[in-house]
Tab-separated table of C-alpha atoms and ligand atoms in Angstrom:
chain	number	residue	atom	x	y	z
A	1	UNK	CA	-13.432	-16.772	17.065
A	2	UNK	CA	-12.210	-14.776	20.097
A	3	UNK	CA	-13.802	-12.114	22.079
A	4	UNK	CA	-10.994	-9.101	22.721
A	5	UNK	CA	-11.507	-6.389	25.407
A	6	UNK	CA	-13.875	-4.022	23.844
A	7	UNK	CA	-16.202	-6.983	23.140
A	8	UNK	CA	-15.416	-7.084	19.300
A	9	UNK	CA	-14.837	-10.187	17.670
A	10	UNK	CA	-10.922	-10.179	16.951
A	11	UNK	CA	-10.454	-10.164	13.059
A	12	UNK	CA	-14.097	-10.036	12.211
A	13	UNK	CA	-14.438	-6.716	11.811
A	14	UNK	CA	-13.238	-3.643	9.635
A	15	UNK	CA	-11.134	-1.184	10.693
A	16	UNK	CA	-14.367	0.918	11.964
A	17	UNK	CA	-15.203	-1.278	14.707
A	18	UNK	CA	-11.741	-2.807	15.015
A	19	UNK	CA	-9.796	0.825	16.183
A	20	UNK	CA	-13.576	2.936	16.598
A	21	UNK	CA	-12.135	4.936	19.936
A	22	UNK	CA	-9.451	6.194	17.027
A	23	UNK	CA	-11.561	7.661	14.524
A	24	UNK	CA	-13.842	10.207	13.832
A	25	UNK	CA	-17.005	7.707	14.704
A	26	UNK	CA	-20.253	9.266	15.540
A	27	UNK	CA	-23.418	8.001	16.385
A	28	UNK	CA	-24.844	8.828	13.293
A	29	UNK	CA	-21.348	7.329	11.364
A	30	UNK	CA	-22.969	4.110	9.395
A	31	UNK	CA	-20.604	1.126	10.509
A	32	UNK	CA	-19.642	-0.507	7.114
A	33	UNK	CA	-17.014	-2.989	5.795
A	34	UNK	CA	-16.070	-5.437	3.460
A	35	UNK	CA	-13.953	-6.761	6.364
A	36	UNK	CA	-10.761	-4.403	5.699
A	37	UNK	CA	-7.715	-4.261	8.010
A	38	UNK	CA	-6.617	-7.183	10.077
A	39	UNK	CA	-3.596	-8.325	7.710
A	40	UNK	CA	-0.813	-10.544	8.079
A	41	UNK	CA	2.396	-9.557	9.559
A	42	UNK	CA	5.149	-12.144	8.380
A	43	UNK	CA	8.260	-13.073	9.602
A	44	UNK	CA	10.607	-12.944	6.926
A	45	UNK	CA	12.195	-16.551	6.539
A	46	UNK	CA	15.116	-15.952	4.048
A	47	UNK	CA	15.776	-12.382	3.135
A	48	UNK	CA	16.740	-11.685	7.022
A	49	UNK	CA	19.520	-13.840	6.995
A	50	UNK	CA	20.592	-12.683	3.720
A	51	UNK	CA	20.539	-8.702	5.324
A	52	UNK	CA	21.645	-9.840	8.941
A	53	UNK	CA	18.373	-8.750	10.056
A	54	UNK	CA	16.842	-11.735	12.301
A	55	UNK	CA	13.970	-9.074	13.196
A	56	UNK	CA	12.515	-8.549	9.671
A	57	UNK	CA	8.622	-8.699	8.997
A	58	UNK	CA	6.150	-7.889	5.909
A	59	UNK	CA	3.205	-6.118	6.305
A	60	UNK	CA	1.071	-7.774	3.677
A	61	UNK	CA	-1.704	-5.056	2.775
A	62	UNK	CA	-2.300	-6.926	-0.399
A	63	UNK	CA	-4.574	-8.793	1.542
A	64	UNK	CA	-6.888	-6.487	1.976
A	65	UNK	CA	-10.648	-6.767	0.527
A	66	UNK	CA	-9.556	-5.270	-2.934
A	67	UNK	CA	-5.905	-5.845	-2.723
A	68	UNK	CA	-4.142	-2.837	-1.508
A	69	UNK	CA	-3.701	-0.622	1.666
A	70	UNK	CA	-6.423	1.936	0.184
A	71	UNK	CA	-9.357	-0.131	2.216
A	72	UNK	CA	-8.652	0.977	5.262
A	73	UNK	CA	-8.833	4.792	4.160
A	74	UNK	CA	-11.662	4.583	2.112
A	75	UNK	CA	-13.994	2.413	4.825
A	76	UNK	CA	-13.413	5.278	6.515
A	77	UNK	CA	-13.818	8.336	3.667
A	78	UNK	CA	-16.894	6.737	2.243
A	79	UNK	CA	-18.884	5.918	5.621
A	80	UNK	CA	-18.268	9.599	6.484
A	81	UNK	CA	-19.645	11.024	2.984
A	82	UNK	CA	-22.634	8.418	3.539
A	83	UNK	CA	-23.244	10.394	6.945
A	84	UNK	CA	-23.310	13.311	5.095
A	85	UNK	CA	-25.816	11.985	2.791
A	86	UNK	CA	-23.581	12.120	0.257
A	87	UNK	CA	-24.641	10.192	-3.363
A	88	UNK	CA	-21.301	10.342	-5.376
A	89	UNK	CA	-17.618	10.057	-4.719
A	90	UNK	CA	-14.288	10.789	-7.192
A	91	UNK	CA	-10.607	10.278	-7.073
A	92	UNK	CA	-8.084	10.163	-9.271
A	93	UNK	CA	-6.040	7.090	-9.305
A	94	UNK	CA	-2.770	5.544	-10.632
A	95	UNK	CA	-5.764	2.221	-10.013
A	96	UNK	CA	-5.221	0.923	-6.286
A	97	UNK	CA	-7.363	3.845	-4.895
A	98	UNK	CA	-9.989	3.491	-7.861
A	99	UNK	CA	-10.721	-0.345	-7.004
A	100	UNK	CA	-11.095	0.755	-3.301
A	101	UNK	CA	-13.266	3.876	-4.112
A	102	UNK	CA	-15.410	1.398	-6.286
A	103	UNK	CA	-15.774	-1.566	-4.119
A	104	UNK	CA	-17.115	0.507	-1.213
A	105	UNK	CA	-19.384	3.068	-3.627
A	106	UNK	CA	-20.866	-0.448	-4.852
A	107	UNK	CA	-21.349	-2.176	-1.545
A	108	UNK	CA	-22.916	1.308	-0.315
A	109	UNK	CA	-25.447	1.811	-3.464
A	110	UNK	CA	-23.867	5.055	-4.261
A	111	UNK	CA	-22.185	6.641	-7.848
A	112	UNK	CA	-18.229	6.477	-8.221
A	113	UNK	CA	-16.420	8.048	-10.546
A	114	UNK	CA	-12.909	7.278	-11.207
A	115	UNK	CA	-10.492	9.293	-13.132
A	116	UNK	CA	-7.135	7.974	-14.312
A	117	UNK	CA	-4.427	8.541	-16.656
A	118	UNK	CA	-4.918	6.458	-20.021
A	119	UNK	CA	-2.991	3.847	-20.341
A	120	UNK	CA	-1.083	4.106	-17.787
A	121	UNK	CA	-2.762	1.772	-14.956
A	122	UNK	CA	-2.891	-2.068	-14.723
A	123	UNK	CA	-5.382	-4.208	-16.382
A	124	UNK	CA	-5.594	-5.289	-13.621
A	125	UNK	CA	-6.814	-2.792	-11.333
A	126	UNK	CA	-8.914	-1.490	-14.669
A	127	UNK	CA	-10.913	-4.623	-14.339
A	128	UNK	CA	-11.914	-4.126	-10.710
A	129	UNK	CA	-13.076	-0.450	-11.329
A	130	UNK	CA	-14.926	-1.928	-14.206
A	131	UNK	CA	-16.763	-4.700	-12.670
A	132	UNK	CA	-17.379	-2.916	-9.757
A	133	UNK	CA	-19.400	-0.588	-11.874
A	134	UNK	CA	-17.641	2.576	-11.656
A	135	UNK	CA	-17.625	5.672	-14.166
A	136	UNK	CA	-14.300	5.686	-15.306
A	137	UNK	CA	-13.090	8.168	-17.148
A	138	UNK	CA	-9.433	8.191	-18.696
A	139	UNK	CA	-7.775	11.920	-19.674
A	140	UNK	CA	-4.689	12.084	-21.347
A	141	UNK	CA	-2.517	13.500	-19.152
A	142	UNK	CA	-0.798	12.354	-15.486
A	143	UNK	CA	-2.222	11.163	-11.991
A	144	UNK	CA	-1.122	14.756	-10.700
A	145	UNK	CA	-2.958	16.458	-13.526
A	146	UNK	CA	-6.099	13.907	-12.823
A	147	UNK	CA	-5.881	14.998	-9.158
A	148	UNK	CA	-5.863	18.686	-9.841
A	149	UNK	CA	-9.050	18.050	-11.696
A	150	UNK	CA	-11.178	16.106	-9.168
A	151	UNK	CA	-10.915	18.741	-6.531
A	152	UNK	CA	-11.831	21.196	-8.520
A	153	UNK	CA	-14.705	19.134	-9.927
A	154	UNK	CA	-15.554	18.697	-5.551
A	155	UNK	CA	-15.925	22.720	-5.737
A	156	UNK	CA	-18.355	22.727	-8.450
A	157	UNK	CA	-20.445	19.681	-7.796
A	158	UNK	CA	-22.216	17.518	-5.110
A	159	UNK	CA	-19.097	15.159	-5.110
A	160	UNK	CA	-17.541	14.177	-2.635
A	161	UNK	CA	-13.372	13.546	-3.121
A	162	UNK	CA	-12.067	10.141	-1.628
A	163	UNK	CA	-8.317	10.567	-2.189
A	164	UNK	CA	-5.708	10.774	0.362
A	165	UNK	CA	-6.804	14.702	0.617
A	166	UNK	CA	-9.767	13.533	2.015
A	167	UNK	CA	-8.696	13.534	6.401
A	168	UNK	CA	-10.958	10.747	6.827
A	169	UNK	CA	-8.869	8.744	4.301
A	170	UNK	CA	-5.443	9.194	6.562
A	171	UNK	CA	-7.677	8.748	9.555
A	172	UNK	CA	-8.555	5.491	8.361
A	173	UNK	CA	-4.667	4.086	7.037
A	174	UNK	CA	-3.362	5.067	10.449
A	175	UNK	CA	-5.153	1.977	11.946
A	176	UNK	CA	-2.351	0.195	9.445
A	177	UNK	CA	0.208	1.371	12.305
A	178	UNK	CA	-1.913	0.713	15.238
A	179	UNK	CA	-2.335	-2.809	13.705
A	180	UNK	CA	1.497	-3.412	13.544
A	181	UNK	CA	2.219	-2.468	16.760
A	182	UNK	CA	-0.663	-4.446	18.281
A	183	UNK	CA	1.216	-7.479	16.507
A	184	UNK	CA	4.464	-7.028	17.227
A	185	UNK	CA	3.951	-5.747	20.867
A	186	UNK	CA	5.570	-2.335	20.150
A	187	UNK	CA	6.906	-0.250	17.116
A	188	UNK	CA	9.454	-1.808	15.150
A	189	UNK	CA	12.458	0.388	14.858
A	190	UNK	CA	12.186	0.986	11.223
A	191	UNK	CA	9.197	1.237	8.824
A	192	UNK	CA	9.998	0.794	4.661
A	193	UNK	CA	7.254	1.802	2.946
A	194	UNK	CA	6.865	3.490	-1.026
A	195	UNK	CA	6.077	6.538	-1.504
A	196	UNK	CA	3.974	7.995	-4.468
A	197	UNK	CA	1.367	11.106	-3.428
A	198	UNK	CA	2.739	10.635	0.051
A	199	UNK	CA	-0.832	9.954	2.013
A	200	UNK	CA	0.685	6.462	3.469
A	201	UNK	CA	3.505	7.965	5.105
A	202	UNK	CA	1.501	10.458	6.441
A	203	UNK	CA	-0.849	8.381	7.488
A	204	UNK	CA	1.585	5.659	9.455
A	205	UNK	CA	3.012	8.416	11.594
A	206	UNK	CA	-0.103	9.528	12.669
A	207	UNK	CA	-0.597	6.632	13.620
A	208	UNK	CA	2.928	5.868	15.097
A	209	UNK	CA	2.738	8.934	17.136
A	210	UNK	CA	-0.942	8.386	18.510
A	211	UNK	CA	-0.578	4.938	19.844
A	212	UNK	CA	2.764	6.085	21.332
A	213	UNK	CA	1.250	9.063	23.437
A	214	UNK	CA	-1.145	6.556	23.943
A	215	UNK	CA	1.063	4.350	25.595
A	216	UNK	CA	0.495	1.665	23.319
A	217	UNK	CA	3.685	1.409	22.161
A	218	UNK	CA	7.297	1.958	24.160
A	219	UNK	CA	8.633	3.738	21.109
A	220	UNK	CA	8.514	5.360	17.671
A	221	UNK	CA	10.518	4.171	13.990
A	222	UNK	CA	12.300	5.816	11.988
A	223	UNK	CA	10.041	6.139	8.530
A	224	UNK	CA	11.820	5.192	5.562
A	225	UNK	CA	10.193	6.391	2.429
A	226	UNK	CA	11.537	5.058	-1.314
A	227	UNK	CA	10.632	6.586	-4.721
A	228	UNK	CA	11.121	5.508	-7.952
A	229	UNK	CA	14.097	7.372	-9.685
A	230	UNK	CA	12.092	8.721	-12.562
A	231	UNK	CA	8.923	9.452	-10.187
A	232	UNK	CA	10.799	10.956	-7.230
A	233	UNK	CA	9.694	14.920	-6.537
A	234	UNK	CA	10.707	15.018	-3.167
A	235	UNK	CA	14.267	13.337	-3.275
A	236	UNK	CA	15.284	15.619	-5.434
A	237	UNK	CA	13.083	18.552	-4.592
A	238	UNK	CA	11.234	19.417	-7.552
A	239	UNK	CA	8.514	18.733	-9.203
A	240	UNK	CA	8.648	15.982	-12.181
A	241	UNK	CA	6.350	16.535	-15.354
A	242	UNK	CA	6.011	13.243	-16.696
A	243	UNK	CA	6.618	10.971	-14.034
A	244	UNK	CA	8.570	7.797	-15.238
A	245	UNK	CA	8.803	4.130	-13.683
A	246	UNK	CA	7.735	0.613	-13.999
A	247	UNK	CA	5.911	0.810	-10.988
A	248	UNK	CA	2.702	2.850	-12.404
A	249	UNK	CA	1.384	2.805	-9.123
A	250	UNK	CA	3.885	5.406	-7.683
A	251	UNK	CA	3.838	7.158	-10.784
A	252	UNK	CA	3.540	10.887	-9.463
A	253	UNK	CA	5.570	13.996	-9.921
A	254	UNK	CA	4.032	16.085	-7.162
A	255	UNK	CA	2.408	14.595	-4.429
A	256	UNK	CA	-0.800	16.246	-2.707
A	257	UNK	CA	1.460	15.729	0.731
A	258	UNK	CA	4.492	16.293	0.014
A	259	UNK	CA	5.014	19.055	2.970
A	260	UNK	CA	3.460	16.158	5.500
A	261	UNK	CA	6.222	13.696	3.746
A	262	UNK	CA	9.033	15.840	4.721
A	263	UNK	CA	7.541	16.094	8.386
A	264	UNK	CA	7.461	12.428	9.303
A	265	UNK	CA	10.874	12.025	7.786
A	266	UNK	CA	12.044	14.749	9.697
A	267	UNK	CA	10.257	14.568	13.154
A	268	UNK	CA	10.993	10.403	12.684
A	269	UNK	CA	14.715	10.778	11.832
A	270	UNK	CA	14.033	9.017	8.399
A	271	UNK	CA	14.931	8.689	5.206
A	272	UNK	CA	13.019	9.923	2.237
A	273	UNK	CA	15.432	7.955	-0.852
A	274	UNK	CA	14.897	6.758	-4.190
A	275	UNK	CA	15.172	3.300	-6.091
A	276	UNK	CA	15.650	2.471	-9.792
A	277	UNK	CA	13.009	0.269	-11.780
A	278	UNK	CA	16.266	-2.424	-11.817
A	279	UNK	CA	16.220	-2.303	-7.686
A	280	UNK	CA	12.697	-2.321	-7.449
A	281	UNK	CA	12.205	-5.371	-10.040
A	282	UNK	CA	15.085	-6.890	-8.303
A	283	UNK	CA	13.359	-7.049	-4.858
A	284	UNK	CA	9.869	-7.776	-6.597
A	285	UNK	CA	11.626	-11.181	-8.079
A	286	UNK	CA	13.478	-11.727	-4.589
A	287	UNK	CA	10.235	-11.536	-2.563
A	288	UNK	CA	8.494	-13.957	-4.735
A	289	UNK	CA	11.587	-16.558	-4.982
A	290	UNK	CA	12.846	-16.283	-1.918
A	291	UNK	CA	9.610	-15.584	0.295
A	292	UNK	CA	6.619	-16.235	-1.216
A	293	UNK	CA	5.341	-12.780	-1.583
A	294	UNK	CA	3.698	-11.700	-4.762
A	295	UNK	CA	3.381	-8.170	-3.960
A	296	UNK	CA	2.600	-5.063	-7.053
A	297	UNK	CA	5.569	-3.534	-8.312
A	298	UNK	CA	5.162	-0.743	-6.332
A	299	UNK	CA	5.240	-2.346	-3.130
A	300	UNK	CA	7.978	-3.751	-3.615
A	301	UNK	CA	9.707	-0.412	-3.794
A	302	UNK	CA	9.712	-0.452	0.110
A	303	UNK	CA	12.331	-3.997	0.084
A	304	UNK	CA	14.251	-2.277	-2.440
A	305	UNK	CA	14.832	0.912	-0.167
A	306	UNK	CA	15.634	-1.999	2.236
A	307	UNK	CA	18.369	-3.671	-0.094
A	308	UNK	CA	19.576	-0.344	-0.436
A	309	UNK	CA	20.040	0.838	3.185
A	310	UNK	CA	22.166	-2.733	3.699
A	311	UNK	CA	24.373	-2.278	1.019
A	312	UNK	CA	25.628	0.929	2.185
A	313	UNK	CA	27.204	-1.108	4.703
A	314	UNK	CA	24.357	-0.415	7.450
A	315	UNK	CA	24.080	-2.721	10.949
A	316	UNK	CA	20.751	-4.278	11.125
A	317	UNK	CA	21.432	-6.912	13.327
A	318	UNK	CA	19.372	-4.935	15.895
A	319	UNK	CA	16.795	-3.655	14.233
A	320	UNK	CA	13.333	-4.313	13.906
A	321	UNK	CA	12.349	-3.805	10.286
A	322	UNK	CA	8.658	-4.353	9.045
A	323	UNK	CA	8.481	-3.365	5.217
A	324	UNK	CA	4.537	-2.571	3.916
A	325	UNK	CA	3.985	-4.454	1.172
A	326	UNK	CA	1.225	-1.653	-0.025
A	327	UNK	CA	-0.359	-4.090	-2.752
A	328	UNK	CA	-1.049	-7.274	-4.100
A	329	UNK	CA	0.835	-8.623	-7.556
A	330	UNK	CA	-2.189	-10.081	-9.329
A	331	UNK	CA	-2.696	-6.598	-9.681
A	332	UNK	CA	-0.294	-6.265	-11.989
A	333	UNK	CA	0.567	-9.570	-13.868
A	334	UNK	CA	1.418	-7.908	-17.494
A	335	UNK	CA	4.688	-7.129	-15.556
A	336	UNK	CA	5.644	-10.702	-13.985
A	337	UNK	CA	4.767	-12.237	-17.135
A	338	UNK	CA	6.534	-9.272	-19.148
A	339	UNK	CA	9.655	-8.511	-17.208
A	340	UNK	CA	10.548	-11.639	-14.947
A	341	UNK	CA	11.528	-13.712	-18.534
A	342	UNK	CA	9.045	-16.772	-17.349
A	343	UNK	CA	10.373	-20.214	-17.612
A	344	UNK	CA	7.547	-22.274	-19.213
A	345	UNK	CA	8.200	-25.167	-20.728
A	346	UNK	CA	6.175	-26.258	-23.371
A	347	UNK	CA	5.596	-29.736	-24.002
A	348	UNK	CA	2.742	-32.114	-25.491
A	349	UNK	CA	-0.486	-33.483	-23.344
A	350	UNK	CA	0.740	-36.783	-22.510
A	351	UNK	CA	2.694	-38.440	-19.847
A	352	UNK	CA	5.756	-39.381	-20.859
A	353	UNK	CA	6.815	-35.205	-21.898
A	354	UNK	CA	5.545	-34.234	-19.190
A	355	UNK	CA	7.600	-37.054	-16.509
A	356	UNK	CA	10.851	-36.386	-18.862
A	357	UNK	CA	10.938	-32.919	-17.234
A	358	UNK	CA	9.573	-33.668	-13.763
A	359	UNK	CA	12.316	-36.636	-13.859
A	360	UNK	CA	14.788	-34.090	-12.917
A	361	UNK	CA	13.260	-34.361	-9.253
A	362	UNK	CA	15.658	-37.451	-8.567
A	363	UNK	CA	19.000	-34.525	-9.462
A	364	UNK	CA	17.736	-32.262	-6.372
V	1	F0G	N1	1.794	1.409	-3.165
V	1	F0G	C1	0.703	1.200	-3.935
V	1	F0G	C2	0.393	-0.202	-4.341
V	1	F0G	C3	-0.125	2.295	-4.312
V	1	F0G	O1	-1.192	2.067	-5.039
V	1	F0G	C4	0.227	3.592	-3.898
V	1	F0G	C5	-0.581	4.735	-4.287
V	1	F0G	C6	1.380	3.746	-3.107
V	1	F0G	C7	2.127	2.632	-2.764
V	1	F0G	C8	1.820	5.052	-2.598
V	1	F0G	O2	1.014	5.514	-1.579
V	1	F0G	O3	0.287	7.632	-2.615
V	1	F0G	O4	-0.048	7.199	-0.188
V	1	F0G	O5	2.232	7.603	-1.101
V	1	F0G	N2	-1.570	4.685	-5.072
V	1	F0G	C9	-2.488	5.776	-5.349
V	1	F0G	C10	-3.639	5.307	-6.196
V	1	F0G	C11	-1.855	7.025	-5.803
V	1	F0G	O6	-4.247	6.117	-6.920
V	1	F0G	O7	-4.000	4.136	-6.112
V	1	F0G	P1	0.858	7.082	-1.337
């Protein structure tokens, strides 16, 4: 373990302790966490030479405590709504933000409810909501229509709302940005990331622009948001009804920040785009074959946007790229099994099947 200059052991702390001077920390703000933040920033070993981009890195937030980026955000939303006394939380939730809201109601003794749209989010992320011990409920409708619910459930009753409308929630993501910067020694030029109700974004460039007039970084990227095609409201400027992609975690036709979207694209000089389910499944499969990576669906969004800018001909040789891989895959393993046709051979339990096919070690 290493001491850093605030005294904090490096790594061994949340996001709370780790980037406290940044957030809205009181005294009387209960220091909790089930050791969020502090993910890996990898260098990219065979898709950069592939783009011509020998300064390419992955921001894997899948390692967070329950798998996605939503940790850091919801350290911070539930610690302030325990300061408040506060004895309930809600969100709505395409799943990543329901695990989160339920991990941290659980480790902090207090009642979560979760409300999602039937059938439409991964077993896995179901599971963690469920043995976390959360409320869930499940309305037949969309995320956006679940969302419009929960806050006005927060104006009725003693419940406090721990979606990305919640400040603290971007408060707490921005440390995502501070954390990158910290690792690579400055902004990269470029940050991919997906975009679904648009509380990432908004979050990174917050974060972005406070280290910079911080002086902790030299510089400021360009932010370079990528929707699904059949779940992309602010590419094309309009709301969408029933949302449609592969990638259920991004499945939203009208973000809560849109407006906030369109700002950090704008003030960065970025790109808000959009990505079919055959570009984002593409860059899924690539990540795992070619790098390692299992990231969600979703996340994967953020390479495909990636893919996409270097096809249109686009010089990356000298640019830093870091895409945010928001989530982790065993999220969503219907899909790998489902979509990726799986090549399992099936043979009997004894040795000599089984060497017949490993035999084909001495062709390599
Ligand atoms: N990637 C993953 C894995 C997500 O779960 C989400 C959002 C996003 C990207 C998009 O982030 O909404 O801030 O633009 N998931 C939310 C949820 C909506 O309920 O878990 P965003």
């Amino acid at each position: 373990m290493n001491e850093n200059d605030s005294g904090a052991w490096i790594g061994m702390d949340g996001v709370l302790t780790q980037y406290r001077e940044y957030l809205p920390v009181s005294q009387s703000t209960p220091i909790i966490s089930l050791g969020e933040g502090n993910t890996p920033l990898v260098r990219s070993r065979n898709l950069s030479e592939r783009l011509g981009c020998p300064e390419l890195f992955f921001k894997l937030e899948g390692c967070n405590p329950t798998g996605s980026f939503k940790d850091r955000g919801m350290v911070v939303a539930v610690a302030k709504a325990l300061e408040l006394g506060t004895e309930a939380i809600i969100c709505a939730s395409t799943g990543n933000t329901s695990a989160s809201a339920a991990a941290y109601g659980a480790y902090s003794g207090i009642k979560t409810y979760v409300v999602v749209p039937d059938g439409e989010i991964s077993k896995g992320k179901l599971a963690q909501a469920i043995a976390y011990g959360a409320e869930i409920i499940a309305v037949s409708g969309s995320f956006d229509q679940a969302l419009d619910i929960v806050r006005r459930l927060e104006e009725e009753l003693p419940v406090v709302v721990v979606n990305s409308v919640n400040p603290y929630r971007i408060q707490g993501q921005k440390t995502a940005a501070f954390e990158i910067v910290d690792q690579l020694g400055n902004a990269p030029t470029e940050l991919y990331l997906p975009v679904g109700n648009a509380g990432n974004i908004t979050a990174y460039w917050a974060g972005f622009q406070e280290y910079y007039e911080n002086r902790r970084s030299g510089g400021l990227p360009r932010m370079m948001g990528f929707q699904a095609e059949g779940a992309a409201p602010i590419v094309d400027n309009v709301p969408i009804e029933v949302p449609r992609t592969v990638a259920s975690a991004i499945r939203i036709g009208n973000p809560a920040s849109w407006r906030q979207a369109i700002a950090a694209r704008d003030h960065s000089n970025g790109v808000i785009d959009k990505v079919t389910d055959e570009e984002i499944l593409e860059a899924y499969s690539l990540l795992a074959r070619t790098e390692g990576i299992f990231c969600e669906p979703a996340s994967a969004a953020s390479v495909a946007g990636l893919l996409k800018q270097a096809s249109s001909g686009r010089d990356l040789s000298e640019t830093a790229v870091v895409c945010v891989l928001t989530g982790n895959g065993l999220k969503d393993t219907e899909l790998a099994v489902d979509v990726v046709s799986p090549k399992i051979r099936e043979v009997s339990a004894n040795y000599r099947d089984v060497a017949r096919v490993v035999d084909h070690v001495r062709d390599l």
